[in-house]
Every structure is written in structure tokens, then in C-alpha cells.
XYZ file of C-alpha atoms in Angstrom:
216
model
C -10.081 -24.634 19.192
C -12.458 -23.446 21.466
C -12.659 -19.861 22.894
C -10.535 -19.518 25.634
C -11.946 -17.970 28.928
C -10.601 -15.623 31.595
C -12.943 -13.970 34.475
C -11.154 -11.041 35.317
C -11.138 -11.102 39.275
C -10.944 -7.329 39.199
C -15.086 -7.551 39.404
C -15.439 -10.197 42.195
C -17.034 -10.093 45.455
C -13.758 -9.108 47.259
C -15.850 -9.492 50.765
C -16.342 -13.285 49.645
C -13.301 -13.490 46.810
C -12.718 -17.490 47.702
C -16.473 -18.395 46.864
C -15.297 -16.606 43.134
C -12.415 -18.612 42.819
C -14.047 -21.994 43.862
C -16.810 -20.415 40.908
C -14.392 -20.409 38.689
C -11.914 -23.460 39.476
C -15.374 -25.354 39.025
C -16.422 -23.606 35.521
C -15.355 -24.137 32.262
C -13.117 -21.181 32.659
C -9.376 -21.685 31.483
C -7.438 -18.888 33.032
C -7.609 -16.652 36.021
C -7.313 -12.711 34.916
C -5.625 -10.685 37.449
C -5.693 -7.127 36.935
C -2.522 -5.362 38.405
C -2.696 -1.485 38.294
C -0.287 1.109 39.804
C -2.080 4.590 39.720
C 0.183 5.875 37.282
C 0.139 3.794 33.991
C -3.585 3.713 34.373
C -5.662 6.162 36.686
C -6.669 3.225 38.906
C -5.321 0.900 41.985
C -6.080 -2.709 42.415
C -3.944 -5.022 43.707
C -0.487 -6.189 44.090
C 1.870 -9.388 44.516
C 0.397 -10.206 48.287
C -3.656 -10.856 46.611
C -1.703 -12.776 43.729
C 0.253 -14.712 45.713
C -2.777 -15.770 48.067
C -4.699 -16.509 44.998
C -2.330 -18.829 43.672
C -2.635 -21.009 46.585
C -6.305 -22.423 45.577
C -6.648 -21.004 42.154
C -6.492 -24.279 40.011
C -6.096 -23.306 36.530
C -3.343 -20.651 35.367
C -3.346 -17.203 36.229
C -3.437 -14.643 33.326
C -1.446 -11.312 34.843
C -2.019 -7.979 33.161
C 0.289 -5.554 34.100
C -0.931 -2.406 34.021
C 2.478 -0.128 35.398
C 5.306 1.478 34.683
C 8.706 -0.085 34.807
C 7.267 -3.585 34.558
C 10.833 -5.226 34.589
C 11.387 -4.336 38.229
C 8.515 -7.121 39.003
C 8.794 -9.592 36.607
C 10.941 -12.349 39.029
C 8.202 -11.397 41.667
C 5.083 -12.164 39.685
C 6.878 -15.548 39.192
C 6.745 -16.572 42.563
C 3.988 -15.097 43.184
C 2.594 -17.509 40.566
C 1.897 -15.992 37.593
C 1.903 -18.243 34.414
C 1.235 -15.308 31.936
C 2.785 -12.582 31.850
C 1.514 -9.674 29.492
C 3.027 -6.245 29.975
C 1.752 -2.822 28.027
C 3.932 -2.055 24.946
C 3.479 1.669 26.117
C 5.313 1.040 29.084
C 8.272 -1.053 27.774
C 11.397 1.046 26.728
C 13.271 -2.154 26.065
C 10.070 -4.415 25.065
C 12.480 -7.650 23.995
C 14.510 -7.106 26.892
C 11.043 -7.515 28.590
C 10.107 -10.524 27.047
C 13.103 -12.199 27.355
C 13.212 -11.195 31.031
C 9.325 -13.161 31.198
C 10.668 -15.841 28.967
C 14.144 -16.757 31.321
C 11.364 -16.970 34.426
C 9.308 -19.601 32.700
C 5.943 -17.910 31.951
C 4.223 -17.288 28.597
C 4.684 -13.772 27.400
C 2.215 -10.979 26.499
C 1.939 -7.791 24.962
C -0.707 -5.355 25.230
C -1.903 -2.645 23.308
C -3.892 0.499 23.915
C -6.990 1.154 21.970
C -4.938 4.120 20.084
C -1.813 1.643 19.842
C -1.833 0.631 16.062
C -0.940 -3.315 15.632
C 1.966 -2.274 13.446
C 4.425 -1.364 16.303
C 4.246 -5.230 16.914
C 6.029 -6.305 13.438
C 9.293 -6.772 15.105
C 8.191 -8.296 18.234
C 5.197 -10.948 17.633
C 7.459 -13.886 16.576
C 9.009 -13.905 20.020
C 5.786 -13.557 22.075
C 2.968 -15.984 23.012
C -0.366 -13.430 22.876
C -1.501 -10.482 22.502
C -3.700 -8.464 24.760
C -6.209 -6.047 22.382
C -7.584 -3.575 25.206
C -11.383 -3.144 24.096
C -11.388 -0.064 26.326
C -9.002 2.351 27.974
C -7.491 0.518 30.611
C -8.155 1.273 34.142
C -12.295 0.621 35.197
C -14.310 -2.153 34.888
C -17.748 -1.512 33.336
C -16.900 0.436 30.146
C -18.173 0.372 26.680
C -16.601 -1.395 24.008
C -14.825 0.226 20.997
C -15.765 -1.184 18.168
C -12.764 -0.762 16.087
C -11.260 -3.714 17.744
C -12.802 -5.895 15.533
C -10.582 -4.409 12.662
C -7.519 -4.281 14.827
C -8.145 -7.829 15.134
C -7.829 -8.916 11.988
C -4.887 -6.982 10.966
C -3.315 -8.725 13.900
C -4.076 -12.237 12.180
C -2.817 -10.806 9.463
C 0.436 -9.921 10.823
C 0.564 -13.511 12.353
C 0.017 -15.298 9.815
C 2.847 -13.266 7.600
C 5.116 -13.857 10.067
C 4.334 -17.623 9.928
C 4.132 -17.375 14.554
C 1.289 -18.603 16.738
C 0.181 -16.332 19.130
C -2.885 -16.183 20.985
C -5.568 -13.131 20.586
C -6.844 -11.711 23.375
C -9.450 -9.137 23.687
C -10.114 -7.343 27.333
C -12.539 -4.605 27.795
C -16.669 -5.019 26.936
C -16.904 -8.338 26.178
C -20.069 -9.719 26.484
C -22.075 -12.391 24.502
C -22.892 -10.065 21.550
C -19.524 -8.428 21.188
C -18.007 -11.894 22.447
C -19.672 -13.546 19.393
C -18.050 -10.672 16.855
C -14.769 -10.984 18.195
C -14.649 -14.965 17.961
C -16.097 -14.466 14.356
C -13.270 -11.401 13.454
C -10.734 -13.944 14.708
C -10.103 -13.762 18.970
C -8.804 -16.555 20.538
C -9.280 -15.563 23.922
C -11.753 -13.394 26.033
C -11.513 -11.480 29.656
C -14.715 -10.794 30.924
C -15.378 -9.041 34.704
C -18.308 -7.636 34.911
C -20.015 -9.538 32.550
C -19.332 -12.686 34.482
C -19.634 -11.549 37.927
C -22.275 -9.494 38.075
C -24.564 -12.337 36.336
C -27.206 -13.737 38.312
C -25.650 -17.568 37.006
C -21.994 -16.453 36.399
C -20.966 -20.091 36.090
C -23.504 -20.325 33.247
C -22.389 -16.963 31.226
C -18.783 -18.639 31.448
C -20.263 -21.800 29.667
C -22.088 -19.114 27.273
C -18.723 -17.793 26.473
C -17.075 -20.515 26.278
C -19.248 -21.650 23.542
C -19.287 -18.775 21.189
């Protein structure tokens, strides 16, 4: 399977955001990342359900939503219509994390869980045969731009490791650095799927560097 590909919108040309989406409708992207941060789960603010909703109306492939808040639950029917197709919510902010995934499940969008870089991959052995991915954040979560940590390539593979013991399929994702040199490592320690913001959009050819991506 090839690498799957998500430009995180969090790093577009907000002044000019539909030119980005047409970019990326017309690359060999896969999925839209959307970045939603509250100011309190993460010391950041980006947008909410209104930008989501809008960008579902020309956005042609899926959108990947990363929710980045407290009290996820209280959102989960509204990210629906908004027209989310992913759902992945941070197992440090779920007290009832199946409750959670059922909750994403019973709406009719894939389910995610994401971990912080200090979250170990254990706290997911009674949890990953009922979700569809996992989110590995590369970085603390909350700014673009920061540098990779470079023991997500070990986190990775204990996460295949846990998959394959529990016999599930669930896809890998990796947000936070990625580039084409730590890109390449992650597809080689065993990532399915990559978010890239800056990366991509501050390329001088970002529908090329998508197609570099793509290929690694």
C-alpha cells in the first residue's frame, strides 16, 4: 500500500485558503488534516466547526479531524455534520475512551486515537481492536514548525507490534516533523500514514513535495 497523505491545513495561506484546497483536491493527496485546538488541551487556537464545515463544501477527498480539546464527546455529532470522516480524539483527554469511540463509531466516521509524545503505546492494549488508526504525535501538539522527536520511530514499531498481536488493522499515523528524510524513516519503521503542514505549504512546488511523499 502506498503511503497515505494528509496536508495539514493548519499551515495554509488562510488569506487565499480555497487556492490550498483546489492544491490539494488536484494532488495526489488522500486526506484533508484539520487541526482543531481549544486553548486548553494544547496552548494554541485554530479553528472550529464553522472553517470545517465551509471546507467540506469543496474539499473532495475525506477530511482527517484531529481533535485537540477537552471533553471531545460534547462535539462528536457536530464534527459529523460538519463533515468530518475521521475522527481521532487524544487518549489524554478521554475519561471514557470506548465510550468515545463508540460515540464516533454510531455517527459513521472512522475512529482515531492519539497519543502524546510521553504517552507510552501500552495504554492502547485494551482499545486498538476497536479503533481504525492511530495518531503518533511527532511533536508536542499545539505549533506548526517544530522539530521531530526521534523516538517515534521506536514507538512505531511497538505499535505494529501490538497490532499485529492483537490480530486488528489499524492505520499508523505520524503528525509532527515530517518531512522527506524523517518521512522516509517512518515509512521504513512501519507508518502508514503522514500529516505534513509546513513541509507542504511552505514549498515553493507543494503539489510536487505531496507526490514526493506520496512516494516514499
Amino acid at each position: 500500500m502506498q503511503t497515505l497523505i494528509s496536508p495539514s491545513l493548519l499551515a495554509a495561506d488562510f488569506m487565499n485558503l480555497k487556492a490550498d484546497i483546489d492544491m490539494v483536491n488536484n494532488s495526489d493527496a488522500d486526506w484533508f488534516h484539520l487541526d482543531i485546538m481549544d486553548g486548553v488541551f494544547v496552548p494554541n487556537i485554530s479553528y472550529g466547526l464553522p472553517l470545517v464545515s465551509q471546507i467540506s463544501k469543496i474539499a473532495k477527498k475525506p477530511l482527517d479531524v484531529h481533535l485537540m480539546i477537552v471533553d471531545p464527546d460534547r462535539y462528536i455529532e457536530a464534527f459529523k455534520k460538519a463533515g468530518s470522516d475521521i475522527l481521532t480524539v487524544h487518549y489524554e483527554a478521554c475519561t471514557h475512551l470506548h465510550r468515545t469511540v463508540q460515540n464516533i463509531h454510531s455517527h459513521g466516521m472512522k475512529a482515531g486515537v492519539s497519543l502524546n509524545p510521553h504517552t507510552p503505546i501500552s495504554v492502547l492494549e485494551d482499545i486498538i481492536q476497536d479503533i481504525d488508526l492511530v495518531l503518533l504525535m511527532s511533536v508536542n501538539p499545539g505549533f506548526g514548525g517544530q522539530s521531530f522527536i526521534e523516538n517515534t520511530y521506536a514507538k512505531i514499531e511497538k505499535l505494529k507490534a501490538l497490532i499485529a498481536e492483537k490480530n486488528t488493522d489499524v492505520i499508523i499515523e505520524i503528525d509532527g516533523g515530517v518531512n522527506l528524510e524523517t518521512g522516509k524513516k517512518l515509512v521504513e519503521a512501519g507508518a502508514d500514514a503522514l500529516v505534513a503542514g509546513s513541509f507542504v505549504f511552505n514549498s515553493t512546488n507543494p503539489t510536487q513535495t505531496i507526490a514526493e511523499l506520496k512516494q516514499l
